[in-house]
Amino acid sequence: MPARNVWPVCAVTGAPTPRPMSSRPVSDFLRHHFRHFNAAALVDAAEGYRTHVDAGGKMLVALAGAMSTAELGLSLAEMIRAGHVDIISCTGANLEEDLFNLVAHDHYERIPNWRDLTPADEQALLERGMNRVTDTCIPEEEAFRRLEAALVDEWRAMEAEGRRLFPHEVLYRIIRSGRLEEHYQIDPKDSWLVAAAERDLPIVTPGWEDSTTGNIFASHVLNGDLKSPHTVKHGIEFMTWLADWYTDNAEGPGIGFFQIGGGIAGDFPICVVPMLEQDLDRRTPLWAYFCQISDSTTSYGSYSGAVPNEKITWGKLAPDTPSFLVESDATIVAPLIFQYVLERAEAGESA
């Protein structure tokens, strides 16, 4: 790992002369100040990410929680465009909520005092069509319903064509059609889904059925508007597709695993390796890098709170796999790591 805290030296005193705080890159700031505990783990994880991709390794990013509503697209989109993300595993909520933010951002409401809301306050938000995610309310009419018409048209067209697609492929078609552009309320460069569509990035969305768009799809199947629940691919088809993708990309420097949060977005893709090894008897390289950002309490029986070492016993990581755990708020940690990786990449290219 490169030495930290290397600054220009004063010609008079010989003492280090750090640049003014305002002109210092974020990566330099982190290397100087983030020296211990979770702060040091953040820097180590970022350095490990950079080392892995510099060596030609690929990276899977797993998005749990409400990262899209937290507008992680501001930094993730740039990571995707820079080629530092090769595949994403995310919940259906994160897949759709980046698009909701793209077309309805001006109608979102932030609730700074959300901890003080009473049940009556929450009911009042519901009656105004505002669905709360921590401190942010997603506007139902402007977000969900604006996208629903485009989705239903795509699903009907797919049935007419006899075509079956994964959820992200449906959204890619809508984005590329330009149908929603008149509704854009943020710069599309800040949408990670738009960036992913530009690169035709593969996305695995386990449990898509429990998202708003998954619910909308199910409702149109139930009312007979759509003929088959199989028009949109999901479930086992995701796992079999991922198994082939992993097999095709795991040789050489391998594939890293950058997990934001816990739950199915991380649980689903990481187990593809033991499935290939143990159930198919295929010799398969393990994940080549692992980092999890989580504020889940480390505990027995909690997968989201399990430390990386536990994954060794399941045949997912090796004892010498570079592994990192940053126990903190992902909305703080992930953008810092992404900016660190981007700046270190630029520094390497200019060196």
XYZ file of C-alpha atoms in Angstrom:
351
model
C 0.000 0.000 0.000
C 1.450 3.450 -0.864
C 2.795 5.488 2.053
C 0.327 7.959 3.493
C 0.711 11.622 4.332
C 3.521 12.536 1.940
C 3.479 16.352 1.618
C 5.785 18.961 0.058
C 8.609 20.065 2.385
C 9.234 23.707 3.363
C 12.598 24.863 1.952
C 13.296 26.924 5.106
C 12.248 24.696 8.006
C 12.261 21.295 6.350
C 8.801 20.641 7.824
C 5.937 19.171 5.786
C 3.737 21.874 4.272
C 0.270 20.484 3.576
C -1.755 22.251 0.952
C -4.584 24.492 2.160
C -7.643 22.444 3.086
C -9.716 24.051 0.333
C -7.377 22.890 -2.451
C -6.599 19.414 -1.154
C -8.181 16.471 -3.023
C -10.588 14.387 -0.964
C -8.299 11.366 -1.256
C -5.381 13.327 0.231
C -7.610 14.621 3.024
C -8.699 11.070 3.858
C -5.148 9.735 3.811
C -4.048 12.502 6.196
C -6.961 12.480 8.670
C -8.558 9.017 8.483
C -5.914 7.073 10.412
C -7.706 4.755 12.825
C -10.762 2.581 13.440
C -13.541 2.848 10.831
C -11.813 5.829 9.257
C -8.676 3.772 8.564
C -10.794 0.850 7.340
C -12.413 3.217 4.833
C -9.031 4.258 3.413
C -7.757 0.671 3.348
C -10.903 -0.491 1.544
C -10.585 2.310 -0.998
C -6.921 1.492 -1.609
C -7.840 -2.171 -2.001
C -10.569 -1.287 -4.522
C -8.108 0.830 -6.488
C -5.423 -1.890 -6.410
C -7.897 -4.497 -7.629
C -9.154 -2.528 -10.625
C -5.634 -1.303 -11.462
C -4.628 -4.957 -11.793
C -7.416 -5.484 -14.325
C -9.927 -6.982 -11.919
C -13.656 -6.525 -12.320
C -15.948 -5.237 -9.570
C -19.482 -6.101 -8.503
C -21.251 -3.410 -6.482
C -24.191 -4.537 -4.331
C -26.745 -1.866 -3.383
C -29.051 -2.484 -0.446
C -31.048 -0.076 1.679
C -32.278 3.124 0.065
C -29.084 4.176 -1.688
C -30.867 5.531 -4.762
C -33.192 7.682 -2.678
C -30.056 8.846 -0.852
C -28.896 10.026 -4.315
C -25.830 7.795 -4.444
C -26.052 8.265 -8.202
C -24.121 11.518 -7.732
C -20.954 9.466 -7.181
C -21.875 5.985 -8.446
C -22.703 7.235 -11.954
C -19.195 8.639 -12.273
C -17.701 5.345 -11.081
C -19.705 3.488 -13.722
C -18.689 5.852 -16.513
C -15.047 5.633 -15.434
C -15.175 1.843 -15.837
C -14.701 1.034 -12.136
C -17.987 -0.928 -11.859
C -18.647 -3.978 -14.051
C -21.882 -5.391 -12.657
C -24.454 -4.328 -10.073
C -26.645 -6.368 -7.760
C -29.413 -4.314 -6.222
C -32.859 -4.478 -4.767
C -35.807 -3.636 -6.985
C -36.277 -0.520 -4.865
C -32.809 0.811 -5.703
C -33.322 0.015 -9.383
C -36.555 1.963 -9.651
C -35.834 4.736 -7.144
C -32.933 6.104 -9.169
C -35.386 6.546 -12.033
C -38.023 8.018 -9.713
C -35.478 10.608 -8.595
C -34.621 11.362 -12.212
C -38.193 12.207 -13.201
C -39.692 13.540 -9.960
C -36.839 15.065 -7.963
C -38.483 18.497 -7.649
C -41.505 16.927 -5.947
C -39.538 15.055 -3.264
C -39.783 16.416 0.265
C -37.104 16.188 2.925
C -38.269 15.812 6.538
C -35.344 16.912 8.739
C -37.226 16.112 11.974
C -38.396 12.674 10.850
C -37.619 11.106 14.252
C -40.258 13.343 15.816
C -43.146 12.369 13.522
C -46.243 10.998 15.218
C -48.427 8.268 13.686
C -50.886 11.041 12.764
C -48.097 12.910 10.967
C -47.239 9.743 9.032
C -50.905 9.273 8.054
C -51.030 12.863 6.825
C -48.028 12.204 4.582
C -49.740 9.117 3.167
C -52.898 11.090 2.429
C -50.800 13.577 0.449
C -49.293 10.726 -1.570
C -45.892 11.038 0.076
C -44.145 7.747 0.864
C -41.393 8.274 3.443
C -37.906 6.736 3.360
C -36.186 7.972 6.541
C -35.889 11.744 5.932
C -37.133 11.755 2.332
C -40.651 11.457 0.943
C -41.134 10.026 -2.538
C -44.138 11.592 -4.344
C -46.393 8.761 -5.493
C -48.158 10.452 -8.392
C -45.149 12.183 -9.909
C -42.793 9.215 -9.467
C -44.670 5.908 -9.503
C -47.515 6.786 -11.835
C -45.349 8.706 -14.304
C -43.196 5.614 -14.763
C -46.082 3.127 -14.674
C -47.482 4.113 -18.066
C -44.113 3.645 -19.746
C -43.586 0.301 -18.023
C -46.992 -1.075 -18.952
C -46.452 -0.086 -22.583
C -43.113 -1.923 -22.597
C -44.542 -5.033 -20.943
C -47.408 -5.177 -23.434
C -45.006 -4.724 -26.331
C -42.805 -7.517 -24.952
C -45.782 -9.871 -24.794
C -46.786 -8.980 -28.353
C -43.223 -9.644 -29.541
C -42.831 -12.816 -27.472
C -39.838 -11.187 -25.797
C -38.738 -11.745 -22.192
C -36.349 -9.367 -20.418
C -34.805 -8.761 -17.018
C -36.169 -5.746 -15.075
C -33.174 -3.523 -15.812
C -33.381 -4.324 -19.518
C -36.949 -3.017 -19.551
C -35.819 0.213 -17.889
C -32.893 0.504 -20.307
C -35.341 0.371 -23.213
C -37.424 3.144 -21.660
C -34.346 5.313 -21.005
C -32.959 4.794 -24.512
C -36.310 5.548 -26.118
C -36.156 9.106 -24.748
C -39.759 8.826 -23.642
C -39.068 10.215 -20.171
C -36.592 12.941 -21.100
C -39.191 15.727 -20.965
C -39.728 14.809 -17.299
C -36.055 14.814 -16.253
C -35.607 16.987 -13.160
C -31.935 16.312 -12.450
C -28.922 16.224 -14.723
C -28.943 12.681 -16.188
C -25.187 12.457 -15.547
C -26.151 12.130 -11.859
C -28.334 9.065 -12.510
C -26.473 5.802 -12.015
C -29.134 3.946 -14.016
C -28.624 6.234 -17.019
C -24.864 5.639 -16.734
C -25.480 1.894 -16.532
C -27.716 2.029 -19.618
C -24.972 3.870 -21.512
C -22.543 1.024 -20.772
C -25.206 -1.702 -21.031
C -24.066 -2.750 -17.579
C -25.453 -6.076 -16.332
C -27.672 -5.753 -13.259
C -28.931 -8.563 -11.037
C -32.120 -7.678 -9.126
C -33.020 -10.517 -6.745
C -36.416 -10.180 -5.105
C -37.563 -7.656 -7.722
C -41.136 -8.755 -7.029
C -41.255 -6.880 -3.715
C -40.505 -3.501 -5.296
C -43.119 -0.961 -6.365
C -42.613 -1.769 -10.052
C -42.703 -5.489 -9.241
C -46.005 -4.935 -7.431
C -47.342 -2.980 -10.400
C -46.353 -5.820 -12.733
C -48.077 -8.380 -10.491
C -51.243 -6.265 -10.378
C -51.441 -6.138 -14.180
C -51.018 -9.919 -14.322
C -53.751 -10.366 -11.712
C -56.238 -8.135 -13.530
C -55.567 -9.886 -16.833
C -54.021 -6.871 -18.544
C -50.823 -8.919 -18.934
C -51.121 -12.585 -19.820
C -48.046 -14.093 -18.182
C -46.018 -13.575 -14.998
C -42.988 -14.762 -16.971
C -42.761 -11.758 -19.303
C -40.220 -10.259 -16.898
C -37.371 -12.599 -15.973
C -36.519 -13.031 -12.308
C -35.466 -15.461 -9.583
C -33.614 -18.572 -10.716
C -33.003 -17.020 -14.132
C -30.942 -14.329 -12.420
C -28.850 -16.975 -10.647
C -28.205 -19.058 -13.748
C -27.298 -15.951 -15.744
C -24.959 -14.777 -12.976
C -23.290 -18.201 -12.809
C -22.392 -17.979 -16.484
C -21.225 -14.353 -16.177
C -19.034 -15.174 -13.189
C -17.510 -18.160 -14.955
C -16.707 -16.029 -18.005
C -15.066 -13.218 -15.985
C -13.439 -14.755 -12.908
C -10.094 -15.849 -14.328
C -6.973 -13.711 -13.976
C -7.290 -10.807 -11.513
C -10.797 -11.983 -10.665
C -13.972 -10.259 -9.538
C -14.259 -8.065 -6.454
C -17.342 -7.660 -4.278
C -18.197 -4.210 -2.909
C -21.275 -4.510 -0.705
C -23.265 -1.530 0.527
C -25.577 -2.669 3.297
C -26.879 -6.179 3.884
C -29.804 -8.261 2.753
C -30.592 -9.940 -0.530
C -28.628 -7.541 -2.742
C -25.440 -8.974 -1.234
C -26.588 -12.421 -0.088
C -27.811 -13.462 -3.532
C -24.774 -12.794 -5.734
C -22.035 -13.779 -3.285
C -23.306 -17.360 -3.055
C -22.832 -17.971 -6.784
C -19.268 -19.138 -6.065
C -20.078 -21.967 -3.618
C -22.959 -22.967 -5.905
C -20.556 -23.357 -8.838
C -17.984 -25.162 -6.690
C -20.158 -27.375 -4.536
C -23.306 -27.994 -6.561
C -21.833 -28.080 -10.062
C -18.344 -29.329 -9.175
C -16.740 -26.583 -11.243
C -13.343 -25.330 -10.189
C -14.152 -21.652 -9.607
C -11.964 -18.753 -8.420
C -13.256 -17.175 -5.217
C -14.145 -13.498 -4.960
C -10.859 -11.591 -5.309
C -11.696 -8.602 -3.065
C -14.416 -7.989 -0.508
C -15.671 -4.901 1.267
C -18.881 -4.388 3.171
C -20.182 -1.085 4.485
C -22.696 -1.781 7.211
C -24.014 -0.267 10.406
C -25.532 -3.596 11.423
C -24.296 -4.728 14.826
C -21.780 -7.563 14.553
C -23.609 -10.481 16.116
C -24.241 -14.193 16.028
C -26.848 -15.255 13.498
C -27.035 -11.901 11.721
C -25.829 -12.268 8.140
C -25.719 -8.517 7.676
C -23.619 -8.299 10.829
C -21.317 -11.198 9.937
C -17.653 -10.285 9.568
C -15.891 -11.216 6.290
C -14.003 -14.135 7.917
C -17.257 -16.064 8.277
C -17.512 -16.168 4.487
C -14.334 -18.258 4.337
C -16.218 -21.184 5.901
C -18.814 -20.977 3.115
C -16.302 -21.100 0.288
C -16.878 -17.495 -0.796
C -13.602 -15.856 0.289
C -10.096 -17.210 0.806
C -7.959 -16.564 3.914
C -5.771 -14.199 1.879
C -8.604 -12.350 0.101
C -8.249 -8.588 0.728
C -11.284 -8.066 2.984
C -12.601 -4.956 4.667
C -15.513 -4.061 6.923
C -16.453 -0.427 7.487
C -19.036 -0.195 10.249
C -20.640 3.136 9.490
C -23.385 4.907 7.554
C -23.120 3.963 3.878
C -24.453 7.357 2.777
C -21.274 8.853 4.259
C -18.768 6.104 3.485
C -19.634 5.050 -0.074
C -19.300 8.506 -1.716
C -15.959 9.022 0.044
C -14.612 5.682 -1.170
C -15.867 6.333 -4.708
C -14.262 9.780 -4.781
C -11.040 8.323 -3.409
C -10.944 5.682 -6.153
C -11.683 8.248 -8.863
C -9.020 10.685 -7.660
C -6.390 7.995 -7.216
C -7.161 6.803 -10.749
C -6.670 10.320 -12.108
C -3.432 10.675 -10.133
C -2.167 7.393 -11.556
C -3.047 8.377 -15.114
C -1.293 11.732 -14.796
C 1.817 10.314 -13.101
